[in-house]
Amino acid sequence: MSAIIMNIALTYAQICLIVAFGFATARMLKGPRAQDRVLGLDTLYINAMLLFLVIGVDNGNVFFFEAAIVIAIVGFVATVSLAKFLMRGEVIE
Amino acid sequence: MNSHIETLPLWAAILIAVLLVIGSTLTLLGNIGLLRFRTFYERLHAPTLGVSWGTAAIILASMLMFSLHLGRPVIHELIVGVFVMITAPVTLMLLGRAALRRDRARGLDLNVRRITPPDSKAVDGDEPGPTDEIR
Amino acid sequence: MSRYFPHPLMFVALLLMWLALTRFSLGHLVLGSAIAMGASWVVGLLRPKRVRIRSWRALIVLFFTVGYDIIRSNIQVAVIIVRDLLGHKRSPGFILLKLRLRDRNALATLAMIITATPGTAWIEHDPEDGRLLLHILDLREEQDWQVLIGDRYELLLMEIFE
């Protein structure tokens, strides 16, 4: 019984996150302005992190958590440097 | 097939399933908002849904699952939560400021509504005007 | 003592993070302490303003207030997005507030709270005269934002940090 409930919830969560992935990618490709693309990329990173956590719950494997934390860190640095570039045209002043 | 799922007690399975559904639905709604809203500043609100309770619910589900599966408290997911909680405002603030700077450079009127506290005249002398533009 | 532990709160936070990422054992306690000490010493070289929490009671009150507000506004924004899908009208807009907070740590905390709460976005703050520009997803007349931001959060933050 618990396996059926969990499998339905896990499948639903993964479908939701993959559809969300598609929406964020669409916003990134569509623009229309540069900051929209960066925001799409940031959301894409968060979705990827959540998807990895859900896959980790699905597989019972702790190592997906480590991939999730790496994605979170890389996403943060990437978005901050891109936003900084949009603000001043330079990353490091 | 997945032994760690089959050994879960029923109450835990229901709780984890509910948390997963809440988290992923909120994230999906945030992304729908990201795609559908018309202006950039509205879109800036959309990812916060996934960042706040989207992440929190999925992290709680993962913590509960691994704690029951491994038989000891597993709290390292909290670090992801704290990290996302601290970093997401930084990126969103920077993006908001970058957009504002670029809009000002293009001379866009943002139509700001000014709200002043009752004792603001004691703080400084400027009067709120009806057509107030930000600098 | 304060030469070797310039930031005790940071030290404790880093040590807890190390122990959470690994499994608790004596070796990890020693290694984590050494790393946390080195890291907080390096942070001391950057000379940030020392965090001094004056009122732990206010911190706990703030924690629960913010937790409740985040849950409530999550539901609100989810409803707004669903209504938007169904074609309802909204009125997003900017508002300009005046803050009395001056402490940098308190302002950083307020920025985190406002951005983490769906429906409000922190756009710009002017440290000279305390003007704060916010963007609100659904700006309705009946809501008093000055009361929400100013009295709910600002007074508590002033009690904690200043």
mmCIF file of C-alpha atoms in Angstrom:
data_model
loop_
_atom_site.group_PDB
_atom_site.id
_atom_site.type_symbol
_atom_site.label_atom_id
_atom_site.label_comp_id
_atom_site.label_asym_id
_atom_site.label_seq_id
_atom_site.Cartn_x
_atom_site.Cartn_y
_atom_site.Cartn_z
ATOM 1 C CA MET A 1 0.000 0.000 0.000
ATOM 2 C CA SER A 2 2.682 2.481 0.965
ATOM 3 C CA ALA A 3 4.652 1.544 -2.149
ATOM 4 C CA ILE A 4 1.650 2.411 -4.370
ATOM 5 C CA ILE A 5 1.115 5.796 -2.686
ATOM 6 C CA MET A 6 4.810 6.641 -2.855
ATOM 7 C CA ASN A 7 5.127 5.602 -6.492
ATOM 8 C CA ILE A 8 2.154 7.756 -7.517
ATOM 9 C CA ALA A 9 3.516 10.760 -5.590
ATOM 10 C CA LEU A 10 7.045 10.313 -6.913
ATOM 11 C CA THR A 11 5.862 9.987 -10.512
ATOM 12 C CA TYR A 12 3.628 13.046 -10.120
ATOM 13 C CA ALA A 13 6.452 15.085 -8.558
ATOM 14 C CA GLN A 14 8.879 14.142 -11.319
ATOM 15 C CA ILE A 15 6.393 14.961 -14.067
ATOM 16 C CA CYS A 16 5.606 18.324 -12.437
ATOM 17 C CA LEU A 17 9.276 19.216 -12.121
ATOM 18 C CA ILE A 18 10.064 18.184 -15.692
ATOM 19 C CA VAL A 19 7.168 20.285 -17.018
ATOM 20 C CA ALA A 20 8.448 23.156 -14.840
ATOM 21 C CA PHE A 21 11.856 22.576 -16.405
ATOM 22 C CA GLY A 22 10.281 23.027 -19.834
ATOM 23 C CA PHE A 23 8.583 26.291 -18.805
ATOM 24 C CA ALA A 24 11.789 27.736 -17.382
ATOM 25 C CA THR A 25 13.662 26.750 -20.552
ATOM 26 C CA ALA A 26 10.946 28.376 -22.671
ATOM 27 C CA ARG A 27 11.318 31.617 -20.700
ATOM 28 C CA MET A 28 15.084 31.443 -21.087
ATOM 29 C CA LEU A 29 14.849 30.998 -24.853
ATOM 30 C CA LYS A 30 12.034 33.505 -25.320
ATOM 31 C CA GLY A 31 13.591 36.375 -23.424
ATOM 32 C CA PRO A 32 12.558 39.049 -24.352
ATOM 33 C CA ARG A 33 15.222 40.869 -22.376
ATOM 34 C CA ALA A 34 18.535 39.712 -20.990
ATOM 35 C CA GLN A 35 17.396 39.703 -17.364
ATOM 36 C CA ASP A 36 14.480 37.424 -18.274
ATOM 37 C CA ARG A 37 16.927 34.894 -19.630
ATOM 38 C CA VAL A 38 19.054 35.039 -16.483
ATOM 39 C CA LEU A 39 15.943 34.626 -14.321
ATOM 40 C CA GLY A 40 14.941 31.614 -16.441
ATOM 41 C CA LEU A 41 18.386 30.109 -15.926
ATOM 42 C CA ASP A 42 18.182 30.661 -12.169
ATOM 43 C CA THR A 43 14.793 28.959 -12.013
ATOM 44 C CA LEU A 44 16.146 26.144 -14.155
ATOM 45 C CA TYR A 45 18.913 25.513 -11.605
ATOM 46 C CA ILE A 46 16.419 25.423 -8.732
ATOM 47 C CA ASN A 47 14.198 22.997 -10.645
ATOM 48 C CA ALA A 48 17.187 20.767 -11.399
ATOM 49 C CA MET A 49 18.144 20.758 -7.721
ATOM 50 C CA LEU A 50 14.630 19.781 -6.656
ATOM 51 C CA LEU A 51 14.449 17.109 -9.361
ATOM 52 C CA PHE A 52 17.670 15.565 -8.074
ATOM 53 C CA LEU A 53 16.320 15.508 -4.526
ATOM 54 C CA VAL A 54 13.151 13.776 -5.733
ATOM 55 C CA ILE A 55 15.153 11.216 -7.745
ATOM 56 C CA GLY A 56 17.230 10.635 -4.602
ATOM 57 C CA VAL A 57 14.053 9.839 -2.655
ATOM 58 C CA ASP A 58 12.974 7.548 -5.496
ATOM 59 C CA ASN A 59 16.236 5.585 -5.580
ATOM 60 C CA GLY A 60 17.023 5.685 -1.880
ATOM 61 C CA ASN A 61 20.507 6.863 -2.785
ATOM 62 C CA VAL A 62 22.145 9.563 -0.663
ATOM 63 C CA PHE A 63 24.543 10.630 -3.408
ATOM 64 C CA PHE A 64 21.883 12.498 -5.350
ATOM 65 C CA PHE A 65 21.831 14.918 -2.454
ATOM 66 C CA GLU A 66 25.448 15.789 -3.107
ATOM 67 C CA ALA A 67 24.722 16.437 -6.770
ATOM 68 C CA ALA A 68 21.845 18.691 -5.664
ATOM 69 C CA ILE A 69 24.075 20.779 -3.423
ATOM 70 C CA VAL A 70 26.675 21.163 -6.193
ATOM 71 C CA ILE A 71 23.930 22.327 -8.594
ATOM 72 C CA ALA A 72 22.690 24.828 -6.007
ATOM 73 C CA ILE A 73 26.180 26.287 -5.510
ATOM 74 C CA VAL A 74 27.041 26.445 -9.214
ATOM 75 C CA GLY A 75 23.647 28.001 -9.978
ATOM 76 C CA PHE A 76 24.116 30.667 -7.348
ATOM 77 C CA VAL A 77 27.556 31.695 -8.580
ATOM 78 C CA ALA A 78 26.439 31.688 -12.217
ATOM 79 C CA THR A 79 23.351 33.807 -11.594
ATOM 80 C CA VAL A 80 25.142 36.305 -9.379
ATOM 81 C CA SER A 81 27.913 36.856 -11.900
ATOM 82 C CA LEU A 82 25.433 37.203 -14.761
ATOM 83 C CA ALA A 83 23.303 39.663 -12.780
ATOM 84 C CA LYS A 84 26.390 41.636 -11.850
ATOM 85 C CA PHE A 85 27.356 41.740 -15.506
ATOM 86 C CA LEU A 86 23.916 43.028 -16.462
ATOM 87 C CA MET A 87 24.141 45.723 -13.816
ATOM 88 C CA ARG A 88 27.510 47.226 -14.636
ATOM 89 C CA GLY A 89 28.906 45.464 -17.655
ATOM 90 C CA GLU A 90 31.698 44.047 -15.509
ATOM 91 C CA VAL A 91 31.784 41.060 -13.196
ATOM 92 C CA ILE A 92 34.646 42.081 -10.939
ATOM 93 C CA GLU A 93 35.198 45.747 -10.232
ATOM 94 C CA MET B 1 11.799 -3.300 -6.744
ATOM 95 C CA ASN B 2 12.534 -0.387 -4.408
ATOM 96 C CA SER B 3 12.916 -2.040 -1.032
ATOM 97 C CA HIS B 4 13.352 1.222 0.873
ATOM 98 C CA ILE B 5 9.892 2.350 -0.269
ATOM 99 C CA GLU B 6 8.127 -0.904 0.540
ATOM 100 C CA THR B 7 9.407 -0.992 4.107
ATOM 101 C CA LEU B 8 8.038 2.473 4.920
ATOM 102 C CA PRO B 9 5.140 2.558 7.388
ATOM 103 C CA LEU B 10 1.866 3.765 5.926
ATOM 104 C CA TRP B 11 1.678 7.068 7.873
ATOM 105 C CA ALA B 12 5.185 7.986 6.695
ATOM 106 C CA ALA B 13 4.358 7.099 3.101
ATOM 107 C CA ILE B 14 1.250 9.307 3.156
ATOM 108 C CA LEU B 15 3.135 12.201 4.801
ATOM 109 C CA ILE B 16 6.059 11.983 2.360
ATOM 110 C CA ALA B 17 3.681 11.692 -0.602
ATOM 111 C CA VAL B 18 1.730 14.781 0.512
ATOM 112 C CA LEU B 19 4.945 16.777 0.996
ATOM 113 C CA LEU B 20 6.247 15.745 -2.435
ATOM 114 C CA VAL B 21 2.971 16.693 -4.109
ATOM 115 C CA ILE B 22 2.840 20.098 -2.350
ATOM 116 C CA GLY B 23 6.460 20.899 -3.187
ATOM 117 C CA SER B 24 6.326 19.930 -6.838
ATOM 118 C CA THR B 25 2.926 21.584 -7.404
ATOM 119 C CA LEU B 26 4.147 24.877 -5.935
ATOM 120 C CA THR B 27 7.286 24.737 -8.057
ATOM 121 C CA LEU B 28 5.218 24.039 -11.166
ATOM 122 C CA LEU B 29 2.872 26.946 -10.378
ATOM 123 C CA GLY B 30 5.880 29.226 -9.917
ATOM 124 C CA ASN B 31 7.198 28.203 -13.319
ATOM 125 C CA ILE B 32 3.790 28.734 -14.927
ATOM 126 C CA GLY B 33 3.896 32.242 -13.474
ATOM 127 C CA LEU B 34 7.400 32.715 -14.849
ATOM 128 C CA LEU B 35 6.160 31.871 -18.322
ATOM 129 C CA ARG B 36 2.845 33.710 -18.215
ATOM 130 C CA PHE B 37 3.406 37.025 -16.423
ATOM 131 C CA ARG B 38 3.725 40.054 -18.649
ATOM 132 C CA THR B 39 6.437 42.245 -17.138
ATOM 133 C CA PHE B 40 9.860 41.326 -15.822
ATOM 134 C CA TYR B 41 9.144 42.601 -12.312
ATOM 135 C CA GLU B 42 6.135 40.298 -12.049
ATOM 136 C CA ARG B 43 8.206 37.376 -13.270
ATOM 137 C CA LEU B 44 10.701 38.131 -10.522
ATOM 138 C CA HIS B 45 8.140 36.848 -7.996
ATOM 139 C CA ALA B 46 7.611 33.513 -9.705
ATOM 140 C CA PRO B 47 10.727 31.546 -8.615
ATOM 141 C CA THR B 48 10.220 32.415 -4.937
ATOM 142 C CA LEU B 49 7.412 29.863 -4.806
ATOM 143 C CA GLY B 50 9.829 27.094 -5.713
ATOM 144 C CA VAL B 51 12.489 28.534 -3.444
ATOM 145 C CA SER B 52 10.387 28.834 -0.312
ATOM 146 C CA TRP B 53 7.860 26.058 0.153
ATOM 147 C CA GLY B 54 8.713 24.073 -2.973
ATOM 148 C CA THR B 55 12.181 23.447 -1.598
ATOM 149 C CA ALA B 56 11.089 23.180 2.033
ATOM 150 C CA ALA B 57 8.462 20.500 1.355
ATOM 151 C CA ILE B 58 10.750 18.369 -0.817
ATOM 152 C CA ILE B 59 13.577 18.680 1.722
ATOM 153 C CA LEU B 60 11.269 17.617 4.558
ATOM 154 C CA ALA B 61 10.105 14.630 2.499
ATOM 155 C CA SER B 62 13.689 13.618 1.750
ATOM 156 C CA MET B 63 14.757 14.005 5.392
ATOM 157 C CA LEU B 64 11.854 11.898 6.607
ATOM 158 C CA MET B 65 12.444 9.195 3.998
ATOM 159 C CA PHE B 66 16.172 8.806 4.676
ATOM 160 C CA SER B 67 15.781 9.044 8.453
ATOM 161 C CA LEU B 68 13.309 6.144 8.437
ATOM 162 C CA HIS B 69 15.264 4.194 5.827
ATOM 163 C CA LEU B 70 18.676 4.435 7.492
ATOM 164 C CA GLY B 71 17.352 4.290 11.041
ATOM 165 C CA ARG B 72 19.188 7.431 12.212
ATOM 166 C CA PRO B 73 18.313 11.126 11.908
ATOM 167 C CA VAL B 74 19.512 12.437 8.540
ATOM 168 C CA ILE B 75 19.607 16.224 8.597
ATOM 169 C CA HIS B 76 22.069 17.130 5.867
ATOM 170 C CA GLU B 77 19.218 18.184 3.560
ATOM 171 C CA LEU B 78 18.726 21.142 5.887
ATOM 172 C CA ILE B 79 21.984 22.553 4.537
ATOM 173 C CA VAL B 80 20.497 22.710 1.042
ATOM 174 C CA GLY B 81 17.475 24.470 2.535
ATOM 175 C CA VAL B 82 19.536 27.042 4.417
ATOM 176 C CA PHE B 83 21.795 27.579 1.418
ATOM 177 C CA VAL B 84 18.880 28.157 -0.969
ATOM 178 C CA MET B 85 17.160 30.388 1.588
ATOM 179 C CA ILE B 86 20.281 32.572 1.879
ATOM 180 C CA THR B 87 21.338 32.681 -1.769
ATOM 181 C CA ALA B 88 18.021 33.028 -3.613
ATOM 182 C CA PRO B 89 17.318 36.544 -2.231
ATOM 183 C CA VAL B 90 20.799 37.624 -3.316
ATOM 184 C CA THR B 91 20.297 36.583 -6.932
ATOM 185 C CA LEU B 92 16.757 37.976 -7.117
ATOM 186 C CA MET B 93 17.792 41.312 -5.568
ATOM 187 C CA LEU B 94 20.726 41.630 -7.944
ATOM 188 C CA LEU B 95 18.505 40.823 -10.930
ATOM 189 C CA GLY B 96 15.891 43.322 -9.752
ATOM 190 C CA ARG B 97 18.471 46.049 -9.340
ATOM 191 C CA ALA B 98 20.030 45.259 -12.711
ATOM 192 C CA ALA B 99 16.613 45.506 -14.379
ATOM 193 C CA LEU B 100 15.883 48.772 -12.567
ATOM 194 C CA ARG B 101 19.198 50.260 -13.620
ATOM 195 C CA ARG B 102 18.610 49.284 -17.232
ATOM 196 C CA ASP B 103 15.043 50.610 -17.154
ATOM 197 C CA ARG B 104 16.230 53.924 -15.754
ATOM 198 C CA ALA B 105 18.902 54.129 -18.426
ATOM 199 C CA ARG B 106 16.105 53.770 -20.989
ATOM 200 C CA GLY B 107 14.029 56.384 -19.169
ATOM 201 C CA LEU B 108 11.066 54.193 -18.323
ATOM 202 C CA ASP B 109 8.406 55.524 -15.959
ATOM 203 C CA LEU B 110 7.889 52.961 -13.235
ATOM 204 C CA ASN B 111 4.774 54.552 -11.720
ATOM 205 C CA VAL B 112 5.781 54.188 -8.094
ATOM 206 C CA ARG B 113 3.190 54.475 -5.370
ATOM 207 C CA ARG B 114 4.722 56.134 -2.380
ATOM 208 C CA ILE B 115 3.711 55.117 1.087
ATOM 209 C CA THR B 116 4.997 57.280 3.894
ATOM 210 C CA PRO B 117 4.756 56.590 7.599
ATOM 211 C CA PRO B 118 2.844 59.175 9.662
ATOM 212 C CA ASP B 119 5.988 60.463 11.359
ATOM 213 C CA SER B 120 8.028 60.817 8.174
ATOM 214 C CA LYS B 121 8.078 64.598 8.353
ATOM 215 C CA ALA B 122 10.105 64.316 11.502
ATOM 216 C CA VAL B 123 12.642 62.179 9.646
ATOM 217 C CA ASP B 124 13.094 64.578 6.782
ATOM 218 C CA GLY B 125 11.184 67.367 5.199
ATOM 219 C CA ASP B 126 10.106 66.128 1.806
ATOM 220 C CA GLU B 127 6.412 65.941 1.033
ATOM 221 C CA PRO B 128 4.991 62.992 -0.838
ATOM 222 C CA GLY B 129 3.676 64.194 -4.153
ATOM 223 C CA PRO B 130 1.044 62.531 -6.300
ATOM 224 C CA THR B 131 3.334 62.202 -9.296
ATOM 225 C CA ASP B 132 6.437 60.952 -7.639
ATOM 226 C CA GLU B 133 9.278 59.621 -9.670
ATOM 227 C CA ILE B 134 12.106 57.632 -8.293
ATOM 228 C CA ARG B 135 15.547 58.885 -8.958
ATOM 229 C CA MET C 1 40.020 34.361 23.531
ATOM 230 C CA SER C 2 38.353 36.753 21.121
ATOM 231 C CA ARG C 3 41.552 36.766 19.069
ATOM 232 C CA TYR C 4 41.192 33.069 18.330
ATOM 233 C CA PHE C 5 37.386 33.073 18.206
ATOM 234 C CA PRO C 6 36.543 36.341 16.458
ATOM 235 C CA HIS C 7 33.117 35.103 15.381
ATOM 236 C CA PRO C 8 31.742 32.517 17.804
ATOM 237 C CA LEU C 9 28.333 32.308 16.099
ATOM 238 C CA MET C 10 29.961 31.668 12.737
ATOM 239 C CA PHE C 11 32.239 29.062 14.311
ATOM 240 C CA VAL C 12 29.298 27.174 15.796
ATOM 241 C CA ALA C 13 27.321 27.375 12.530
ATOM 242 C CA LEU C 14 30.238 26.045 10.462
ATOM 243 C CA LEU C 15 30.913 23.236 12.922
ATOM 244 C CA LEU C 16 27.259 22.202 12.895
ATOM 245 C CA MET C 17 27.270 22.248 9.093
ATOM 246 C CA TRP C 18 30.372 20.038 9.003
ATOM 247 C CA LEU C 19 28.831 17.558 11.432
ATOM 248 C CA ALA C 20 25.577 17.487 9.471
ATOM 249 C CA LEU C 21 27.368 16.820 6.188
ATOM 250 C CA THR C 22 29.420 13.960 7.664
ATOM 251 C CA ARG C 23 28.486 11.474 10.340
ATOM 252 C CA PHE C 24 29.091 12.432 13.933
ATOM 253 C CA SER C 25 32.364 11.078 15.324
ATOM 254 C CA LEU C 26 35.227 12.406 17.447
ATOM 255 C CA GLY C 27 37.541 12.685 14.443
ATOM 256 C CA HIS C 28 35.017 14.757 12.508
ATOM 257 C CA LEU C 29 34.417 16.917 15.580
ATOM 258 C CA VAL C 30 38.133 17.764 15.770
ATOM 259 C CA LEU C 31 38.528 18.235 11.996
ATOM 260 C CA GLY C 32 35.341 20.302 11.793
ATOM 261 C CA SER C 33 36.468 22.486 14.699
ATOM 262 C CA ALA C 34 39.814 23.115 13.005
ATOM 263 C CA ILE C 35 38.161 24.025 9.686
ATOM 264 C CA ALA C 36 35.540 26.211 11.364
ATOM 265 C CA MET C 37 38.256 28.003 13.354
ATOM 266 C CA GLY C 38 40.330 28.645 10.234
ATOM 267 C CA ALA C 39 37.312 29.823 8.246
ATOM 268 C CA SER C 40 36.056 32.176 10.958
ATOM 269 C CA TRP C 41 39.599 33.564 11.338
ATOM 270 C CA VAL C 42 39.663 34.274 7.567
ATOM 271 C CA VAL C 43 36.253 35.960 7.841
ATOM 272 C CA GLY C 44 37.698 38.056 10.673
ATOM 273 C CA LEU C 45 40.321 39.368 8.225
ATOM 274 C CA LEU C 46 37.511 40.711 6.037
ATOM 275 C CA ARG C 47 36.341 42.787 9.025
ATOM 276 C CA PRO C 48 32.586 42.457 8.768
ATOM 277 C CA LYS C 49 30.444 44.141 11.369
ATOM 278 C CA ARG C 50 30.104 41.888 14.414
ATOM 279 C CA VAL C 51 26.689 40.329 14.784
ATOM 280 C CA ARG C 52 25.362 40.944 18.264
ATOM 281 C CA ILE C 53 21.984 39.460 19.015
ATOM 282 C CA ARG C 54 20.452 41.458 21.811
ATOM 283 C CA SER C 55 17.174 39.687 22.210
ATOM 284 C CA TRP C 56 16.812 35.971 21.563
ATOM 285 C CA ARG C 57 13.139 36.177 22.437
ATOM 286 C CA ALA C 58 12.510 38.624 19.583
ATOM 287 C CA LEU C 59 14.508 36.355 17.256
ATOM 288 C CA ILE C 60 12.222 33.428 18.027
ATOM 289 C CA VAL C 61 9.111 35.594 17.618
ATOM 290 C CA LEU C 62 10.478 36.818 14.271
ATOM 291 C CA PHE C 63 11.201 33.257 13.147
ATOM 292 C CA PHE C 64 7.639 32.131 13.721
ATOM 293 C CA THR C 65 6.118 35.332 12.297
ATOM 294 C CA VAL C 66 8.132 34.917 9.112
ATOM 295 C CA GLY C 67 7.359 31.213 8.897
ATOM 296 C CA TYR C 68 3.649 31.912 9.139
ATOM 297 C CA ASP C 69 3.840 34.763 6.618
ATOM 298 C CA ILE C 70 5.763 32.641 4.111
ATOM 299 C CA ILE C 71 3.177 29.852 4.278
ATOM 300 C CA ARG C 72 0.316 32.348 3.953
ATOM 301 C CA SER C 73 1.825 34.222 1.030
ATOM 302 C CA ASN C 74 2.746 30.962 -0.709
ATOM 303 C CA ILE C 75 -0.943 30.108 -0.749
ATOM 304 C CA GLN C 76 -1.831 33.651 -1.844
ATOM 305 C CA VAL C 77 0.612 33.632 -4.761
ATOM 306 C CA ALA C 78 -0.457 30.127 -5.823
ATOM 307 C CA VAL C 79 -4.054 31.396 -5.907
ATOM 308 C CA ILE C 80 -2.956 34.490 -7.851
ATOM 309 C CA ILE C 81 -1.246 32.336 -10.497
ATOM 310 C CA VAL C 82 -4.254 30.031 -10.831
ATOM 311 C CA ARG C 83 -6.576 33.062 -11.119
ATOM 312 C CA ASP C 84 -4.220 34.507 -13.711
ATOM 313 C CA LEU C 85 -4.535 31.301 -15.715
ATOM 314 C CA LEU C 86 -8.315 31.700 -15.540
ATOM 315 C CA GLY C 87 -8.018 35.258 -16.847
ATOM 316 C CA HIS C 88 -8.606 37.392 -13.742
ATOM 317 C CA LYS C 89 -7.109 40.880 -13.484
ATOM 318 C CA ARG C 90 -4.369 41.903 -11.056
ATOM 319 C CA SER C 91 -2.706 45.199 -10.341
ATOM 320 C CA PRO C 92 1.034 44.756 -9.805
ATOM 321 C CA GLY C 93 3.081 47.798 -8.903
ATOM 322 C CA PHE C 94 5.942 49.411 -7.074
ATOM 323 C CA ILE C 95 5.738 50.957 -3.653
ATOM 324 C CA LEU C 96 8.208 53.183 -1.875
ATOM 325 C CA LEU C 97 8.607 52.813 1.853
ATOM 326 C CA LYS C 98 10.733 54.548 4.393
ATOM 327 C CA LEU C 99 12.784 52.412 6.743
ATOM 328 C CA ARG C 100 14.131 53.392 10.116
ATOM 329 C CA LEU C 101 16.549 50.456 10.250
ATOM 330 C CA ARG C 102 20.197 51.372 9.805
ATOM 331 C CA ASP C 103 22.077 48.300 10.987
ATOM 332 C CA ARG C 104 23.530 46.429 8.002
ATOM 333 C CA ASN C 105 22.910 42.966 9.377
ATOM 334 C CA ALA C 106 19.322 43.851 10.182
ATOM 335 C CA LEU C 107 18.814 45.218 6.664
ATOM 336 C CA ALA C 108 20.284 42.041 5.170
ATOM 337 C CA THR C 109 17.873 39.964 7.248
ATOM 338 C CA LEU C 110 14.950 42.127 6.174
ATOM 339 C CA ALA C 111 15.985 41.747 2.535
ATOM 340 C CA MET C 112 16.038 37.983 2.936
ATOM 341 C CA ILE C 113 12.615 37.956 4.581
ATOM 342 C CA ILE C 114 11.004 40.167 1.942
ATOM 343 C CA THR C 115 12.474 38.271 -0.985
ATOM 344 C CA ALA C 116 11.752 34.840 0.475
ATOM 345 C CA THR C 117 8.111 35.812 0.943
ATOM 346 C CA PRO C 118 6.388 35.254 -2.403
ATOM 347 C CA GLY C 119 4.514 38.293 -3.677
ATOM 348 C CA THR C 120 6.994 40.915 -2.528
ATOM 349 C CA ALA C 121 10.363 41.626 -4.128
ATOM 350 C CA TRP C 122 13.066 43.882 -2.761
ATOM 351 C CA ILE C 123 14.281 46.058 -5.635
ATOM 352 C CA GLU C 124 16.386 48.837 -4.187
ATOM 353 C CA HIS C 125 17.335 50.384 -0.897
ATOM 354 C CA ASP C 126 19.012 53.719 -0.419
ATOM 355 C CA PRO C 127 21.132 53.599 2.749
ATOM 356 C CA GLU C 128 21.408 57.394 2.860
ATOM 357 C CA ASP C 129 17.782 58.199 3.597
ATOM 358 C CA GLY C 130 16.304 54.735 4.131
ATOM 359 C CA ARG C 131 14.082 54.623 1.052
ATOM 360 C CA LEU C 132 13.088 51.140 0.052
ATOM 361 C CA LEU C 133 11.607 50.297 -3.326
ATOM 362 C CA LEU C 134 9.494 47.159 -3.370
ATOM 363 C CA HIS C 135 7.596 45.450 -6.140
ATOM 364 C CA ILE C 136 4.288 43.911 -5.130
ATOM 365 C CA LEU C 137 2.642 41.228 -7.241
ATOM 366 C CA ASP C 138 -0.911 42.134 -6.302
ATOM 367 C CA LEU C 139 -1.264 45.664 -4.975
ATOM 368 C CA ARG C 140 -4.604 46.055 -3.299
ATOM 369 C CA GLU C 141 -5.801 49.195 -1.630
ATOM 370 C CA GLU C 142 -6.892 47.683 1.642
ATOM 371 C CA GLN C 143 -3.506 46.261 2.503
ATOM 372 C CA ASP C 144 -1.314 48.552 4.524
ATOM 373 C CA TRP C 145 2.234 47.695 3.547
ATOM 374 C CA GLN C 146 3.770 50.157 5.946
ATOM 375 C CA VAL C 147 2.118 48.299 8.828
ATOM 376 C CA LEU C 148 3.133 44.925 7.397
ATOM 377 C CA ILE C 149 6.797 45.676 6.741
ATOM 378 C CA GLY C 150 7.350 48.507 9.195
ATOM 379 C CA ASP C 151 5.643 47.243 12.292
ATOM 380 C CA ARG C 152 5.666 43.490 11.862
ATOM 381 C CA TYR C 153 9.297 43.066 10.887
ATOM 382 C CA GLU C 154 11.117 46.320 11.456
ATOM 383 C CA LEU C 155 10.348 46.699 15.150
ATOM 384 C CA LEU C 156 11.391 43.102 15.832
ATOM 385 C CA LEU C 157 14.590 43.517 13.818
ATOM 386 C CA MET C 158 15.414 46.722 15.676
ATOM 387 C CA GLU C 159 14.900 44.884 18.934
ATOM 388 C CA ILE C 160 17.220 42.095 17.813
ATOM 389 C CA PHE C 161 20.079 43.995 16.237
ATOM 390 C CA GLU C 162 20.134 47.596 17.391
#
